[in-house]
Short mmCIF file of C-alpha atoms in Angstrom, two decimals:
data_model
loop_
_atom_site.label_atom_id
_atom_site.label_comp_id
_atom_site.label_asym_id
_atom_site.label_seq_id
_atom_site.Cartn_x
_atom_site.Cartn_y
_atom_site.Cartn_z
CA UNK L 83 -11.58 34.75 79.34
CA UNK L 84 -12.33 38.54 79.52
CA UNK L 85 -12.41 38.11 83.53
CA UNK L 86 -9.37 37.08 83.44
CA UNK L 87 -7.81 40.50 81.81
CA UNK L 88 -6.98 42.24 85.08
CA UNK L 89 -5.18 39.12 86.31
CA UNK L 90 -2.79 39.21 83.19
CA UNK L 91 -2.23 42.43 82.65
CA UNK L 92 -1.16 42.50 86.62
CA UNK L 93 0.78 39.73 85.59
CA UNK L 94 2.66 41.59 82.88
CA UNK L 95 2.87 45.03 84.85
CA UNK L 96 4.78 42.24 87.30
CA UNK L 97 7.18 41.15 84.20
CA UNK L 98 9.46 44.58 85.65
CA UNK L 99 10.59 42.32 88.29
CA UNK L 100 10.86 39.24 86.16
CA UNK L 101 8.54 37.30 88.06
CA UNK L 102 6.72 33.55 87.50
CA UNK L 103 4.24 31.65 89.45
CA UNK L 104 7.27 29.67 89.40
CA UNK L 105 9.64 32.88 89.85
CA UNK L 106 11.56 31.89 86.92
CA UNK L 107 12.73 34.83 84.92
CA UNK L 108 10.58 36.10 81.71
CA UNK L 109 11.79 38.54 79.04
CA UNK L 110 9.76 41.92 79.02
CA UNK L 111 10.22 40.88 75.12
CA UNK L 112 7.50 38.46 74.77
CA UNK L 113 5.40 38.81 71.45
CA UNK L 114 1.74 39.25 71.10
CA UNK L 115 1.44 35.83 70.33
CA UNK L 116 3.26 34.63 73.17
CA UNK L 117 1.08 37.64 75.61
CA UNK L 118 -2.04 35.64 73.74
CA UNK L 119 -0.71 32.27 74.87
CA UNK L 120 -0.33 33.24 77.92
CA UNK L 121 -4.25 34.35 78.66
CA UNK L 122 -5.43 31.06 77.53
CA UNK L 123 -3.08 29.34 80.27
CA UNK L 124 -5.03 31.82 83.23
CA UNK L 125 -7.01 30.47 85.07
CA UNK L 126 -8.94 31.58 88.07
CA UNK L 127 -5.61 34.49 87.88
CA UNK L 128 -3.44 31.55 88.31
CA UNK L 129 -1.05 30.82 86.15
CA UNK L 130 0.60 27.34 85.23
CA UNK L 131 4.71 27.06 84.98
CA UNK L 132 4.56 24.15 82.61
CA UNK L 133 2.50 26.05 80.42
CA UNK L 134 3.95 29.47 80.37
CA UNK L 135 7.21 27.07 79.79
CA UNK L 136 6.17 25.81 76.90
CA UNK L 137 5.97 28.97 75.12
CA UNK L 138 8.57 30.64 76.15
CA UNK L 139 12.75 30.42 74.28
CA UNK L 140 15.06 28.03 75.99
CA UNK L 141 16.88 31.07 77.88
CA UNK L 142 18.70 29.12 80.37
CA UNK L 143 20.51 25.72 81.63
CA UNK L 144 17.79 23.01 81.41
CA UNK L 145 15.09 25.37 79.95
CA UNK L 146 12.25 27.93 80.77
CA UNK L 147 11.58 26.34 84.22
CA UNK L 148 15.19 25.17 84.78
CA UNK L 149 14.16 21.36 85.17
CA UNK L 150 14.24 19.77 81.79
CA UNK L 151 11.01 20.63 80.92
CA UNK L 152 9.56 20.82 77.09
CA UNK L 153 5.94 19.81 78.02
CA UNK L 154 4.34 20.99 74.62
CA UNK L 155 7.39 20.49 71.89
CA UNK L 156 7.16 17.29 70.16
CA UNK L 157 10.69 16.56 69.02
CA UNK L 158 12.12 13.76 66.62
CA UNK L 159 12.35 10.49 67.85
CA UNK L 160 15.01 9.32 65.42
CA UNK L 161 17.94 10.89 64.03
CA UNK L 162 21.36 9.67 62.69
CA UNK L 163 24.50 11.38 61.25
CA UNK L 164 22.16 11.23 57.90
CA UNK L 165 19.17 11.17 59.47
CA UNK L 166 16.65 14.70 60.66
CA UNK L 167 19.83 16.41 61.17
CA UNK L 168 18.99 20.29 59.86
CA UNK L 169 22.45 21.03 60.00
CA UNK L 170 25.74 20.42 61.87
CA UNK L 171 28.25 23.48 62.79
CA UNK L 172 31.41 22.78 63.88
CA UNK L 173 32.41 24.77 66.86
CA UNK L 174 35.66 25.96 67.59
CA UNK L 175 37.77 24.76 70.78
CA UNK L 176 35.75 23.29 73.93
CA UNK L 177 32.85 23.91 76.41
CA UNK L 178 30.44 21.87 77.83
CA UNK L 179 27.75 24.51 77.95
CA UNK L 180 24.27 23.94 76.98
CA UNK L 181 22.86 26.04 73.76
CA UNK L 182 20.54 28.53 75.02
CA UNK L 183 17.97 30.50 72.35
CA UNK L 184 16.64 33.69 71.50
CA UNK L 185 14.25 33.75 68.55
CA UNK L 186 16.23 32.48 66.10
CA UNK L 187 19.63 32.76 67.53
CA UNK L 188 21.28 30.16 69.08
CA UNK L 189 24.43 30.81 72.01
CA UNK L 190 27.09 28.91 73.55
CA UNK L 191 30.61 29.65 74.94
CA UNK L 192 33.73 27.62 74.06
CA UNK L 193 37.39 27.68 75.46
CA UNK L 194 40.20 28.03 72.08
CA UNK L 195 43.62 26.65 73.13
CA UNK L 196 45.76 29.48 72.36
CA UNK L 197 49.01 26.44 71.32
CA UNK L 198 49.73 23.25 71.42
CA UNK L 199 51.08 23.09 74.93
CA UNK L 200 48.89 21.46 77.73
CA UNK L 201 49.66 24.84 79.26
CA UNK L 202 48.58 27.23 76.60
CA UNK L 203 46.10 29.61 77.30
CA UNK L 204 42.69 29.72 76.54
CA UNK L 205 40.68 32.29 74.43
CA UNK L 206 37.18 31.64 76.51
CA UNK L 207 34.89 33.08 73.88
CA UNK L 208 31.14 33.04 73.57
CA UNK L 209 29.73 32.51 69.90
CA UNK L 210 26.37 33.30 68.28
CA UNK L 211 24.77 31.07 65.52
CA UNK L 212 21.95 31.17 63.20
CA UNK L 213 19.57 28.92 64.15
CA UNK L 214 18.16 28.57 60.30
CA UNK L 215 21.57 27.61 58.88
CA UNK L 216 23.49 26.76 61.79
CA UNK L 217 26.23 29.18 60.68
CA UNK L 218 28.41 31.45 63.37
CA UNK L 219 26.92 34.73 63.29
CA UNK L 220 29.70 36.33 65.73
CA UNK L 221 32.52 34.89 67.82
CA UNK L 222 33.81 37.29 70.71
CA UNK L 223 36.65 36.84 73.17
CA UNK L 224 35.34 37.56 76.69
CA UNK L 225 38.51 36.24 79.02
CA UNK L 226 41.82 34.93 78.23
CA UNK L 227 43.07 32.64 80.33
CA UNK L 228 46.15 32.04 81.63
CA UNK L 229 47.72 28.68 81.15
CA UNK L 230 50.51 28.77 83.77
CA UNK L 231 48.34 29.63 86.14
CA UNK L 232 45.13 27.88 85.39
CA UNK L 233 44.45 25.23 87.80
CA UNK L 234 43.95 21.63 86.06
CA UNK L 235 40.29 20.35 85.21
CA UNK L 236 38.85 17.10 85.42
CA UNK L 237 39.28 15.38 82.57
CA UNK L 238 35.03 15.67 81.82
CA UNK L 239 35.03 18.98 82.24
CA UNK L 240 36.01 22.02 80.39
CA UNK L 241 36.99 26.15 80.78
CA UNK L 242 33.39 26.80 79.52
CA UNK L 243 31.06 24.23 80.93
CA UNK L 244 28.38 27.12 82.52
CA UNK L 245 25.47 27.60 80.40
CA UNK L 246 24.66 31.91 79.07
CA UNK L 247 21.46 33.36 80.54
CA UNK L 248 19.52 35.13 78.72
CA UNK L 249 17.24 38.10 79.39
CA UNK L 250 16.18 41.06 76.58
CA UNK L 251 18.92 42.09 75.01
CA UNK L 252 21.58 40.99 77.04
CA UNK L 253 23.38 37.17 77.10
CA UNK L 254 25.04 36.36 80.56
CA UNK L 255 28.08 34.48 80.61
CA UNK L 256 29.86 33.07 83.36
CA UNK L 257 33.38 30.74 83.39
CA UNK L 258 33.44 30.49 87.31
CA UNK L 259 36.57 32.35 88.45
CA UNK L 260 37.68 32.79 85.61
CA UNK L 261 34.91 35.64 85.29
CA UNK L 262 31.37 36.48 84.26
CA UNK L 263 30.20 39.23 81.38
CA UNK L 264 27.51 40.60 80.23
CA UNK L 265 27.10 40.70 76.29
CA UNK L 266 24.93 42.17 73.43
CA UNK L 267 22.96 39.60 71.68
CA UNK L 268 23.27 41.57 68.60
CA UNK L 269 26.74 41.61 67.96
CA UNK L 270 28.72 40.04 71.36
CA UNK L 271 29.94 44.06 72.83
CA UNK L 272 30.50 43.86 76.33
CA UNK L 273 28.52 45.55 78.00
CA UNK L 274 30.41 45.10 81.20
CA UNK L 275 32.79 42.17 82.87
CA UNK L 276 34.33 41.23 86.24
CA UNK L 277 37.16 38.80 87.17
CA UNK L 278 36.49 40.18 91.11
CA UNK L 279 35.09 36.97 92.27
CA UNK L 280 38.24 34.80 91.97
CA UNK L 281 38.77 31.39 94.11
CA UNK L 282 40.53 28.11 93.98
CA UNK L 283 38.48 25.94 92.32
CA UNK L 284 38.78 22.07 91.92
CA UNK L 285 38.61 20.35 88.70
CA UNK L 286 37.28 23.68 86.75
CA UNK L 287 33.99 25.24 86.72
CA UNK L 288 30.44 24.26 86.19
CA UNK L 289 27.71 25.97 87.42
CA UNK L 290 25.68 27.75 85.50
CA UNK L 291 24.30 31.60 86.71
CA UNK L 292 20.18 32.74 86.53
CA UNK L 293 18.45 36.25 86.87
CA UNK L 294 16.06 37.22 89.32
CA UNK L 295 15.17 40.95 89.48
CA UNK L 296 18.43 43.33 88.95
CA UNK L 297 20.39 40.16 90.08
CA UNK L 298 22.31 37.93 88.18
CA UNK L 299 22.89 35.04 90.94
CA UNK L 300 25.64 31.62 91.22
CA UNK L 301 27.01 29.51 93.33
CA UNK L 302 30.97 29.66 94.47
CA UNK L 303 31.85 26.28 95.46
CA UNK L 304 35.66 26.13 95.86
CA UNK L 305 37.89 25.00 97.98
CA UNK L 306 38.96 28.49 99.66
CA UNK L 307 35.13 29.65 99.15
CA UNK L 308 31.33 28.56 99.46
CA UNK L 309 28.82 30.74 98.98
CA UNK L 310 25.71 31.91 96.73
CA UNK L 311 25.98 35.14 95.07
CA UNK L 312 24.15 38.07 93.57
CA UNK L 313 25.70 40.27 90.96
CA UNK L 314 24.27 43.69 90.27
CA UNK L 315 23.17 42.76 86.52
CA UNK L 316 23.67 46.16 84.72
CA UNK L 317 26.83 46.55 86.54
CA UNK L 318 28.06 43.33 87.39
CA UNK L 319 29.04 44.62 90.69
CA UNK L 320 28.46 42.58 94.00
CA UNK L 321 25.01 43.08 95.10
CA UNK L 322 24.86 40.86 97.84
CA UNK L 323 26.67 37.34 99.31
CA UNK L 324 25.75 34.69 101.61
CA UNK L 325 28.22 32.15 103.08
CA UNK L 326 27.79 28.55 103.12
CA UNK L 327 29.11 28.31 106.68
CA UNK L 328 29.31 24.33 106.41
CA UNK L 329 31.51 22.85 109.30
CA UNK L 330 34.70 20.65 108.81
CA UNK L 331 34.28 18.17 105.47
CA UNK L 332 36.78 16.73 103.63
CA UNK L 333 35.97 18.37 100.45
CA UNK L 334 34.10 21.37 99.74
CA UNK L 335 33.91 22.11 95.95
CA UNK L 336 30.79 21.75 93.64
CA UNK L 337 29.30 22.99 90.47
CA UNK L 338 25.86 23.16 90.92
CA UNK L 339 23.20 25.37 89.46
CA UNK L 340 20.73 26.88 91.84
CA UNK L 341 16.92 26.88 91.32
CA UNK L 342 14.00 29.10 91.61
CA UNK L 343 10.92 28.21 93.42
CA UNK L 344 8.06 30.25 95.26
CA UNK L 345 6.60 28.53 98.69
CA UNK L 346 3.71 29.90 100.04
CA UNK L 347 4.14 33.75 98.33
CA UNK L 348 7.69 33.61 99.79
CA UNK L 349 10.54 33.01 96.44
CA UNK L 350 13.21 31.42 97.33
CA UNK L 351 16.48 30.12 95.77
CA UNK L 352 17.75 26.77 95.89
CA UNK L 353 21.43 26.23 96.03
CA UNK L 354 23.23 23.04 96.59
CA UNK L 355 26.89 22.55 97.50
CA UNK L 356 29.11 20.02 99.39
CA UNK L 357 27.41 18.84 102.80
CA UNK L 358 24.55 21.25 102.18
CA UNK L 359 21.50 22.83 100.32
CA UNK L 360 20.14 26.32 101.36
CA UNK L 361 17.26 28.17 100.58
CA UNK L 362 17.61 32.34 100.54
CA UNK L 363 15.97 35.00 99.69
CA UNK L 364 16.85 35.96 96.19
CA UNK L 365 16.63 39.28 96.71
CA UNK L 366 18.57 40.00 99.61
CA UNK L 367 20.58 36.67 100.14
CA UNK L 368 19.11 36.43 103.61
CA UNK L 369 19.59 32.44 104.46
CA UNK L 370 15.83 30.85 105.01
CA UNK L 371 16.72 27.12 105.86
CA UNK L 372 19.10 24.54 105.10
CA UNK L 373 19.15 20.91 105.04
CA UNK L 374 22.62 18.93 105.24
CA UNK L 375 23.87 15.68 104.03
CA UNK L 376 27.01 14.98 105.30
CA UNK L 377 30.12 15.05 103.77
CA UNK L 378 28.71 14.71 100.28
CA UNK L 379 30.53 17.08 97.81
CA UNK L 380 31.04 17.64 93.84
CA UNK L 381 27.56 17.98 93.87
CA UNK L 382 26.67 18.52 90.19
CA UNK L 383 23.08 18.14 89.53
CA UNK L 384 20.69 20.94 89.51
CA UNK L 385 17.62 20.49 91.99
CA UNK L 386 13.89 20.22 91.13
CA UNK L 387 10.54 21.14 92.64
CA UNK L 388 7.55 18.88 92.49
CA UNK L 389 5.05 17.36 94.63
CA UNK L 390 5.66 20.09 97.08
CA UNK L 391 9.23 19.33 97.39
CA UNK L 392 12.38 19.80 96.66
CA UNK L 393 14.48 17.01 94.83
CA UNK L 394 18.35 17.32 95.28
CA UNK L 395 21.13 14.73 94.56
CA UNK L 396 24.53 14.90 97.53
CA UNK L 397 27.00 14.42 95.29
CA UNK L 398 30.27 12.21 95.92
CA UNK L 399 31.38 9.89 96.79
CA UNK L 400 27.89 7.64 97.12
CA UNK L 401 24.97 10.14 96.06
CA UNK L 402 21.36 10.37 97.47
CA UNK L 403 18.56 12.20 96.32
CA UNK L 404 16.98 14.02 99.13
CA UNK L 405 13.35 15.28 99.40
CA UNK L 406 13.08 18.17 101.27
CA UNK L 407 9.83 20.04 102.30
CA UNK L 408 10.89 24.21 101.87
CA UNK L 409 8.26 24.97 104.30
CA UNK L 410 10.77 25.10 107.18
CA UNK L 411 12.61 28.11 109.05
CA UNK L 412 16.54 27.47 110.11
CA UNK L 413 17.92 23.93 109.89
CA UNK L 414 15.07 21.11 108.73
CA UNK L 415 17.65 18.35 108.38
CA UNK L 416 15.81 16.46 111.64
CA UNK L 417 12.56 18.13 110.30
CA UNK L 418 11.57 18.48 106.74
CA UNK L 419 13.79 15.51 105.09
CA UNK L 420 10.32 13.66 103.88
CA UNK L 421 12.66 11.07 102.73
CA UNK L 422 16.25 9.52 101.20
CA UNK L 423 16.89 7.15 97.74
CA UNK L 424 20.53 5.72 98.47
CA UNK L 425 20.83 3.37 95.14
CA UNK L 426 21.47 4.21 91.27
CA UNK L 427 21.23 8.03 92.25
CA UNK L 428 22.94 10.36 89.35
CA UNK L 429 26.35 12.24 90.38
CA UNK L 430 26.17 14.41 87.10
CA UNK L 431 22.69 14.25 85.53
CA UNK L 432 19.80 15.99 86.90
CA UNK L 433 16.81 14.89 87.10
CA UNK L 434 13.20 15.39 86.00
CA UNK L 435 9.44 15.01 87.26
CA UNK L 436 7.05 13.61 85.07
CA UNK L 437 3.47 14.16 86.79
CA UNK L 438 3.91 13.16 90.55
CA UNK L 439 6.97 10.56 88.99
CA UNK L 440 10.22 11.03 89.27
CA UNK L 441 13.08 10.19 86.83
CA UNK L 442 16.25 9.57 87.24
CA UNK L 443 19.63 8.02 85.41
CA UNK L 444 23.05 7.16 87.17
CA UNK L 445 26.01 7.92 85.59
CA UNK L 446 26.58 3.78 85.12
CA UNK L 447 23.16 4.08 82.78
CA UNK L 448 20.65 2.99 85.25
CA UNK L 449 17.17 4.50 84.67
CA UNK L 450 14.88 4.96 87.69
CA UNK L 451 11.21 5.78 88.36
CA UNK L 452 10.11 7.36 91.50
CA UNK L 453 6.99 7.78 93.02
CA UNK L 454 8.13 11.69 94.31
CA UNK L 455 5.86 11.67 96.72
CA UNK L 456 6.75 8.66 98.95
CA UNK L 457 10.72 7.50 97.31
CA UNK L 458 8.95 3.91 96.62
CA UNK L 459 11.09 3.24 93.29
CA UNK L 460 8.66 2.15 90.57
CA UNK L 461 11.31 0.45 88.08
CA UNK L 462 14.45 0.63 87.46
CA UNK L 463 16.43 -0.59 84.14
CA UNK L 464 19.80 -0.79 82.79
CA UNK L 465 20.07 1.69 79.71
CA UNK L 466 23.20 1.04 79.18
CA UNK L 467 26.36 3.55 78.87
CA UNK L 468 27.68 6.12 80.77
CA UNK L 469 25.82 9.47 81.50
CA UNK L 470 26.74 13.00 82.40
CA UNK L 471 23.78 14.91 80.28
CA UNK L 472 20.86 15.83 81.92
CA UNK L 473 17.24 14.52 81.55
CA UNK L 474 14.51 15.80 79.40
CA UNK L 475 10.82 15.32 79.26
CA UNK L 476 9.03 16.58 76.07
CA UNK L 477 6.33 16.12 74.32
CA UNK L 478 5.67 12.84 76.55
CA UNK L 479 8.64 11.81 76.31
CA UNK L 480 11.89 11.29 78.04
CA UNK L 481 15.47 11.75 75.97
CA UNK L 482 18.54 10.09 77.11
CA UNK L 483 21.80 11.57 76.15
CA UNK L 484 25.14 9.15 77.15
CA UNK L 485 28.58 10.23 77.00
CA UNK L 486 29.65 8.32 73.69
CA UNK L 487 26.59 10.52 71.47
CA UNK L 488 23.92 7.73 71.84
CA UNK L 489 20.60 8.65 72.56
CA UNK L 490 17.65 6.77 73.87
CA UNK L 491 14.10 8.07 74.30
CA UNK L 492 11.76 5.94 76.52
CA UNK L 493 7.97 6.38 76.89
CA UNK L 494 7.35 7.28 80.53
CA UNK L 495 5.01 5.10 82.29
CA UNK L 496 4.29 1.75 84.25
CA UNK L 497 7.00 0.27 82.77
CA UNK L 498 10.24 0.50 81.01
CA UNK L 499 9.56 1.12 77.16
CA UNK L 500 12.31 2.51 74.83
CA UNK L 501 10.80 3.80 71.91
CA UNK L 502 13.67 4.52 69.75
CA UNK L 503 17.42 4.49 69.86
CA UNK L 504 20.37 7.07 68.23
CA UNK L 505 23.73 7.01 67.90
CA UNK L 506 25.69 10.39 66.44
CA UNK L 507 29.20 8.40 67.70
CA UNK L 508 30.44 11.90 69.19
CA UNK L 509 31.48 12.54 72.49
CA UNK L 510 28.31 14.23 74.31
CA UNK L 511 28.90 15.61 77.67
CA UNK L 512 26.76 18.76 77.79
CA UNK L 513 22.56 18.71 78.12
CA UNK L 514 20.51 19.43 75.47
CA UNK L 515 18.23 22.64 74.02
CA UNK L 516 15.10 23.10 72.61
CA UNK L 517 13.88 25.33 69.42
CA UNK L 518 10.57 24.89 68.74
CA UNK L 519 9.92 21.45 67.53
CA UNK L 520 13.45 20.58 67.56
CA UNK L 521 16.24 19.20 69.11
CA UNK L 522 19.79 21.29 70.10
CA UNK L 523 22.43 18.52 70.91
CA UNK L 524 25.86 19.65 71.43
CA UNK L 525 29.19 17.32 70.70
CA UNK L 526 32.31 17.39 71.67
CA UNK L 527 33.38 19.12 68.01
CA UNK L 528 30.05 20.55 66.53
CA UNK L 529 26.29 21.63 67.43
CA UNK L 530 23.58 19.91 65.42
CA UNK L 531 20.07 21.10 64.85
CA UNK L 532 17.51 17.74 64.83
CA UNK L 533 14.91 18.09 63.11
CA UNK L 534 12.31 16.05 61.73
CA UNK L 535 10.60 19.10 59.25
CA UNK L 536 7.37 18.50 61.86
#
């Protein structure tokens, strides 16, 4: 281990940029623990992603590496309304956003009807909880919204489905175009916000924003504007922004949330929208290739990286999962597509790699395993229900998380095998966190911390 000091602390000094192997963003906050943890993943100066994930808080939509990824926690298996449930905390109004953590604070945002009126305005407000009691620490008005002028949302969604970011200090929120803010973790201040970035969306917002560098960086899929874009994140001015440039389709919105991923020493952000997926430089938007499918749009789930490529799902009104190779220059649709899955592909969920496998569930409650490397599908069963929450793999596991609160958590392997099934009977749109050795799992009226005292 002592030849490996140089390689980590070159790998901290590096932590100013808020770099990964995986260029996923780390706090310059870390413990000694964690630093410790850390050195006994290095090896050879390399450094693993799952690993370095597993130690790390649940700081943004779909975890540490931003694929559903909780390698090392092992979380209950069964819970009920009186059942490994820590506590339950009612939240106020509505969101769809995922709880993110920070030692032992939990955050979410939530949109407060301001009447009774279907056109009332919303109070979109980001809250703070302890994640020992469950109780609301601070509550903070970032935006009000106005109701005359609010365009409608689809009935799924909500004024605050984009999951916080955060990094040090700070928490990141971001309602679309309604407007994005930087907070204090401490108490909610604002430490700055912008409403700049306004566009017509369609059906609400959804996408959820991630840090790399001094940028704070989302997608703008509406149907006036498409295009990926970098916020100054002290100031929250525009750093840079990098048009879409799709030709004629019938429908241009989406909501989802781009991804990190280094290729050959060269980082480069994902981002998927209707008819296309583009790869840029994070830190100067510069495009680097792009892959289209058509006139696929509402593209919701967020892509992964495995097996040297990278998984994404088209969208409406039939989705496919693509495999694309991100080794290419310009347009690699003719080139770098290794290969298309056309049946029981998700329109909401994202998915999640387990090994060289790949797992997916359709919003009708088909589960799917894919060989990631060739598309050869494995199995496929009916769970049952209907799904918008995204997979998660932990602690060998996979957790399921339909729309009417049930859950189902299935043993990944040669075959289909559900180890245990729960049912909290709320309605459970948003994806789940992770503290520790437990489970976040967000309702339509409350929060709930599982736990199973392990």
């Amino acid at each position: 281990m002592a030849s490996q000091i140089p390689a980590i602390v070159a790998y901290l000094d590096s932590q100013t940029a808020m770099k990964t192997n995986r260029t996923h963003s780390f706090s310059s906050t870390r413990t000694v623990q964690s630093l410790l943890l850390l050195a006994m993943t290095c090896l050879g100066g390399s450094f693993f992603a799952e690993d370095l994930a597993a130690q790390s808080n649940w700081f943004q939509f779909r975890g540490p590496t931003g694929e559903g990824i909780a390698a090392d926690a092992t979380l209950p298996k069964e819970w009920g309304p009186d059942q490994n449930i820590a506590w339950r905390q009612e939240v106020p109004g509505l969101g769809w956003s995922s709880p993110v953590v920070a030692e032992e604070r939990i955050f979410l945002t939530t949109a407060v009807p301001q009447g009774e009126d279907k056109k009332a305005d919303h109070s979109l407000r980001t809250l703070c909880l302890d994640a020992d009691t469950g109780k609301i620490a601070w509550d903070v008005e970032v935006f009000l919204q106005d109701g005359e002028t609010a365009p409608r949302i689809h009935g799924k969604n909500s004024h605050a489905s984009p999951t916080p970011y955060l990094e040090g200090e700070f928490v990141y929120v971001h309602f679309g175009h309604m407007g994005t803010a930087c907070l204090r973790q401490k108490d909610g201040s604002i430490v700055w916000s912008t409403q700049e970035l306004s566009y017509r969306p369609t059906h609400g917002n959804g996408g959820s924003p991630l840090i790399w560098g001094d940028h704070l960086i989302f997608s703008i899929d509406g149907s006036d504007m498409q295009a990926v874009i970098a916020l100054d994140k002290a100031t929250g001015e525009v750093a840079w922004k990098t048009e879409r440039n799709v030709p004629d389709i019938p429908k241009y919105f989406s909501f989802s949330t781009p991804l990190l991923i280094e290729v050959n020493g060269q980082t480069q952000l994902i981002s998927a929208g209707s008819g296309v997926v583009m790869a840029v430089d994070p830190s100067s938007g510069k495009e680097i290739w792009r892959a289209g499918y058509g006139n696929g749009y509402s593209v919701v789930p967020r892509p992964i990286y495995a097996n040297g490529l990278v998984y994404v799902c088209t969208g409406y009104d039939r989705a496919t999962m693509i495999a694309v190779r991100p080794d290419g220059q310009g347009d690699v649709t003719e080139t770098h597509v290794a290969y298309t899955i056309d049946r029981n592909v998700p329109l909401n969920p994202s998915i999640v790699s387990v090994g060289t496998s790949v797992y997916m569930v359709s919003d009708n409650g088909i589960l799917s395993k894919v060989d990631g490397k060739t598309g050869e599908v494995i199995w496929k069963e009916r769970v049952g229900g209907n799904f918008s929450s995204s997979l998660l793999y932990a602690g060998g596991l996979l957790y399921l998380l339909d729309e009417a609160g049930k859950s189902t958590v299935v043993e990944p392997g040669d075959e289909y095998q559900v180890v245990a099934e729960n049912d909290l009977a709320e309605r459970a749109l948003s994806s789940v966190g992770v503290i520790g050795n437990d489970l976040l799992l967000r309702t339509e009226n409350a929060l709930y911390r599982i736990s199973d005292g392990k």
